[in-house]
Amino acid sequence: MDLDAVRTFVAAVDAGQFQDAAVALSITQQAVSKRIAALEKDLEVRLFTRTARGAQLTIDGQAFLPHARELLRMEARADASVRPGRRALRVDVHSRRTAPAVLLQDFHRTHPQIELDVVTLDADVHAATAAVEAGTIDATFHAVTVPARQLPAGIRTARVIDEHHEILVGPLHALANAHAVTPAQLVGHRIWMPGMAAGTEWGAYYDELADAFGLTIDRVGPVFGNEALLAEISDSPELATLAGERTRYLWPDSYDLRRIPVRDPAPVYPMSLIWRDDNPHPALGKLRDHLGSRRVDTPDGEVWTPRWAHHPAPMS
């Protein structure tokens, strides 16, 4: 169905006169008449009767009008779903609890007029990058474990988050009353991170972290969710887990869990924003600028980063 003809039909109904509809559409009255005639021929019904007072809807015209309006609304929604600047900026955060989600919420507070579609693909860096390349999402946050030259053509990255760690323990744990701990002080303590997938960039990070400081990171056990993990830790004098300093957890006051910074050196999980360099969405540049303004660099001597961590070029 010719949507221009449908649009002309609706304009003629709203204006009441073909001449007024022509003015509203910036076309000639003859063009309005031709479009209506073509639509009537296509539908095989009369939509208007012409009277001295203007164009009046027939019974068929009245029946068609709500559907015509819906067709135009659907056209507008379809256009907005893909047109940069009209559709929401679609960003993957992997988990809504972690630092990328926190920063996106901060971006939304700073730019409330920008519509965001925050998704969780539950994918590693390779799958998430493929989604960016395919246009399924506009951007994603991940640790980039390969040099920029090994990324797909047109993919750009910028390191925007250095996430420091905290150890999370219950009130019975030996470190419960510490104000801060060093990686050396964690040696011999069981750091429980059940279900951490091997072969992912975060799995590789924690493997290297454990090797660097002689830590015991236990992945054994079924995954019953964060609530069950926190409940186990709260009652245990031995169990602990690592969490990013901006990771959001909620637990009952009775758990009395402690979040203790890890320092000297502070292990840092580096995350980058990943996007396509030909993505024209205007909000993408605003997001990159916002993340760049929130980036805080820590002196190299005070942090530990994995060997594969690289530093993409500054955002432009």
PDB file of C-alpha atoms in Angstrom, residues 176-295:
ATOM      1  CA  ALA A 176      36.488  -8.741  58.754  1.00  0.00           C
ATOM      2  CA  ASN A 177      37.851  -5.792  60.766  1.00  0.00           C
ATOM      3  CA  ALA A 178      40.552  -4.693  58.309  1.00  0.00           C
ATOM      4  CA  HIS A 179      40.272  -1.215  56.772  1.00  0.00           C
ATOM      5  CA  ALA A 180      42.203  -2.401  53.706  1.00  0.00           C
ATOM      6  CA  VAL A 181      44.124  -5.505  52.661  1.00  0.00           C
ATOM      7  CA  THR A 182      46.997  -6.200  50.302  1.00  0.00           C
ATOM      8  CA  PRO A 183      47.049  -9.039  47.795  1.00  0.00           C
ATOM      9  CA  ALA A 184      49.738 -10.663  49.950  1.00  0.00           C
ATOM     10  CA  GLN A 185      47.320 -10.732  52.906  1.00  0.00           C
ATOM     11  CA  LEU A 186      44.807 -12.686  50.799  1.00  0.00           C
ATOM     12  CA  VAL A 187      47.205 -15.595  50.320  1.00  0.00           C
ATOM     13  CA  GLY A 188      45.842 -18.681  52.059  1.00  0.00           C
ATOM     14  CA  HIS A 189      42.280 -17.378  52.167  1.00  0.00           C
ATOM     15  CA  ARG A 190      39.650 -19.108  50.040  1.00  0.00           C
ATOM     16  CA  ILE A 191      38.230 -16.691  47.471  1.00  0.00           C
ATOM     17  CA  TRP A 192      35.018 -18.288  46.271  1.00  0.00           C
ATOM     18  CA  MET A 193      33.769 -17.374  42.783  1.00  0.00           C
ATOM     19  CA  PRO A 194      31.570 -20.329  41.735  1.00  0.00           C
ATOM     20  CA  GLY A 195      30.640 -20.760  38.109  1.00  0.00           C
ATOM     21  CA  MET A 196      33.209 -18.354  36.664  1.00  0.00           C
ATOM     22  CA  ALA A 197      33.440 -19.483  33.057  1.00  0.00           C
ATOM     23  CA  ALA A 198      36.797 -20.614  31.705  1.00  0.00           C
ATOM     24  CA  GLY A 199      37.877 -19.114  28.394  1.00  0.00           C
ATOM     25  CA  THR A 200      36.272 -15.728  29.034  1.00  0.00           C
ATOM     26  CA  GLU A 201      38.226 -12.524  29.460  1.00  0.00           C
ATOM     27  CA  TRP A 202      37.238 -12.330  33.125  1.00  0.00           C
ATOM     28  CA  GLY A 203      38.270 -15.954  33.635  1.00  0.00           C
ATOM     29  CA  ALA A 204      41.659 -15.160  32.106  1.00  0.00           C
ATOM     30  CA  TYR A 205      41.972 -12.099  34.333  1.00  0.00           C
ATOM     31  CA  TYR A 206      41.373 -13.997  37.569  1.00  0.00           C
ATOM     32  CA  ASP A 207      43.691 -16.813  36.474  1.00  0.00           C
ATOM     33  CA  GLU A 208      46.494 -14.303  35.989  1.00  0.00           C
ATOM     34  CA  LEU A 209      45.641 -12.499  39.227  1.00  0.00           C
ATOM     35  CA  ALA A 210      45.821 -15.778  41.150  1.00  0.00           C
ATOM     36  CA  ASP A 211      49.171 -16.675  39.555  1.00  0.00           C
ATOM     37  CA  ALA A 212      50.638 -13.219  40.189  1.00  0.00           C
ATOM     38  CA  PHE A 213      49.945 -13.222  43.927  1.00  0.00           C
ATOM     39  CA  GLY A 214      49.557 -16.900  44.807  1.00  0.00           C
ATOM     40  CA  LEU A 215      45.843 -16.575  45.536  1.00  0.00           C
ATOM     41  CA  THR A 216      43.369 -19.427  45.855  1.00  0.00           C
ATOM     42  CA  ILE A 217      40.346 -18.720  43.672  1.00  0.00           C
ATOM     43  CA  ASP A 218      37.791 -21.493  44.010  1.00  0.00           C
ATOM     44  CA  ARG A 219      35.333 -21.900  41.125  1.00  0.00           C
ATOM     45  CA  VAL A 220      33.823 -25.145  42.451  1.00  0.00           C
ATOM     46  CA  GLY A 221      30.124 -25.468  43.172  1.00  0.00           C
ATOM     47  CA  PRO A 222      26.792 -24.929  41.441  1.00  0.00           C
ATOM     48  CA  VAL A 223      25.638 -21.371  40.864  1.00  0.00           C
ATOM     49  CA  PHE A 224      22.545 -20.519  42.894  1.00  0.00           C
ATOM     50  CA  GLY A 225      22.785 -16.767  42.349  1.00  0.00           C
ATOM     51  CA  ASN A 226      24.296 -13.836  44.204  1.00  0.00           C
ATOM     52  CA  GLU A 227      21.796 -14.010  47.036  1.00  0.00           C
ATOM     53  CA  ALA A 228      22.886 -17.564  47.889  1.00  0.00           C
ATOM     54  CA  LEU A 229      26.564 -16.631  47.549  1.00  0.00           C
ATOM     55  CA  LEU A 230      26.217 -13.718  49.966  1.00  0.00           C
ATOM     56  CA  ALA A 231      24.285 -15.851  52.442  1.00  0.00           C
ATOM     57  CA  GLU A 232      27.065 -18.462  52.444  1.00  0.00           C
ATOM     58  CA  ILE A 233      29.779 -15.839  52.923  1.00  0.00           C
ATOM     59  CA  SER A 234      27.936 -14.129  55.776  1.00  0.00           C
ATOM     60  CA  ASP A 235      27.953 -17.329  57.881  1.00  0.00           C
ATOM     61  CA  SER A 236      31.467 -18.495  57.030  1.00  0.00           C
ATOM     62  CA  PRO A 237      34.774 -17.767  58.821  1.00  0.00           C
ATOM     63  CA  GLU A 238      36.672 -18.920  55.714  1.00  0.00           C
ATOM     64  CA  LEU A 239      34.853 -17.857  52.550  1.00  0.00           C
ATOM     65  CA  ALA A 240      35.408 -14.545  50.760  1.00  0.00           C
ATOM     66  CA  THR A 241      34.759 -13.263  47.277  1.00  0.00           C
ATOM     67  CA  LEU A 242      36.115 -10.443  45.116  1.00  0.00           C
ATOM     68  CA  ALA A 243      33.901  -7.671  43.796  1.00  0.00           C
ATOM     69  CA  GLY A 244      34.444  -4.495  41.815  1.00  0.00           C
ATOM     70  CA  GLU A 245      34.325  -1.370  43.949  1.00  0.00           C
ATOM     71  CA  ARG A 246      31.276  -0.111  42.024  1.00  0.00           C
ATOM     72  CA  THR A 247      29.481  -3.451  41.846  1.00  0.00           C
ATOM     73  CA  ARG A 248      26.049  -3.139  43.454  1.00  0.00           C
ATOM     74  CA  TYR A 249      25.015  -5.814  45.952  1.00  0.00           C
ATOM     75  CA  LEU A 250      22.126  -5.788  48.400  1.00  0.00           C
ATOM     76  CA  TRP A 251      21.858  -8.007  51.459  1.00  0.00           C
ATOM     77  CA  PRO A 252      19.949  -8.065  54.768  1.00  0.00           C
ATOM     78  CA  ASP A 253      21.481  -6.074  57.631  1.00  0.00           C
ATOM     79  CA  SER A 254      21.751  -9.317  59.602  1.00  0.00           C
ATOM     80  CA  TYR A 255      24.445 -10.567  57.205  1.00  0.00           C
ATOM     81  CA  ASP A 256      26.839  -7.824  58.422  1.00  0.00           C
ATOM     82  CA  LEU A 257      29.013  -8.257  55.326  1.00  0.00           C
ATOM     83  CA  ARG A 258      32.171  -6.138  54.969  1.00  0.00           C
ATOM     84  CA  ARG A 259      33.557  -4.643  51.735  1.00  0.00           C
ATOM     85  CA  ILE A 260      37.288  -4.105  52.180  1.00  0.00           C
ATOM     86  CA  PRO A 261      39.479  -2.372  49.545  1.00  0.00           C
ATOM     87  CA  VAL A 262      42.436  -4.309  48.121  1.00  0.00           C
ATOM     88  CA  ARG A 263      45.534  -2.078  47.821  1.00  0.00           C
ATOM     89  CA  ASP A 264      49.325  -1.960  47.501  1.00  0.00           C
ATOM     90  CA  PRO A 265      49.071  -2.818  44.697  1.00  0.00           C
ATOM     91  CA  ALA A 266      45.396  -2.503  43.812  1.00  0.00           C
ATOM     92  CA  PRO A 267      44.323  -5.133  41.260  1.00  0.00           C
ATOM     93  CA  VAL A 268      42.511  -3.361  38.446  1.00  0.00           C
ATOM     94  CA  TYR A 269      40.144  -4.908  35.937  1.00  0.00           C
ATOM     95  CA  PRO A 270      40.412  -2.774  32.778  1.00  0.00           C
ATOM     96  CA  MET A 271      37.276  -2.354  30.665  1.00  0.00           C
ATOM     97  CA  SER A 272      36.885  -0.658  27.322  1.00  0.00           C
ATOM     98  CA  LEU A 273      33.975   0.764  25.392  1.00  0.00           C
ATOM     99  CA  ILE A 274      33.694  -1.005  22.019  1.00  0.00           C
ATOM    100  CA  TRP A 275      31.886   0.564  19.053  1.00  0.00           C
ATOM    101  CA  ARG A 276      31.901   0.804  15.262  1.00  0.00           C
ATOM    102  CA  ASP A 277      33.711   3.818  13.886  1.00  0.00           C
ATOM    103  CA  ASP A 278      30.994   4.349  11.246  1.00  0.00           C
ATOM    104  CA  ASN A 279      28.123   4.411  13.733  1.00  0.00           C
ATOM    105  CA  PRO A 280      26.371   7.776  13.157  1.00  0.00           C
ATOM    106  CA  HIS A 281      24.223   7.800  16.308  1.00  0.00           C
ATOM    107  CA  PRO A 282      24.775  11.274  17.829  1.00  0.00           C
ATOM    108  CA  ALA A 283      24.395   9.988  21.402  1.00  0.00           C
ATOM    109  CA  LEU A 284      27.355   7.655  20.979  1.00  0.00           C
ATOM    110  CA  GLY A 285      29.803  10.551  20.887  1.00  0.00           C
ATOM    111  CA  LYS A 286      28.180  12.080  23.964  1.00  0.00           C
ATOM    112  CA  LEU A 287      28.544   8.770  25.804  1.00  0.00           C
ATOM    113  CA  ARG A 288      32.226   8.527  24.872  1.00  0.00           C
ATOM    114  CA  ASP A 289      32.841  12.097  26.043  1.00  0.00           C
ATOM    115  CA  HIS A 290      31.032  11.405  29.298  1.00  0.00           C
ATOM    116  CA  LEU A 291      33.032   8.253  29.999  1.00  0.00           C
ATOM    117  CA  GLY A 292      36.268  10.046  29.174  1.00  0.00           C
ATOM    118  CA  SER A 293      35.425  12.804  31.663  1.00  0.00           C
ATOM    119  CA  ARG A 294      34.760  10.232  34.407  1.00  0.00           C
ATOM    120  CA  ARG A 295      37.961   8.258  33.812  1.00  0.00           C
TER     121      ARG A 295
END
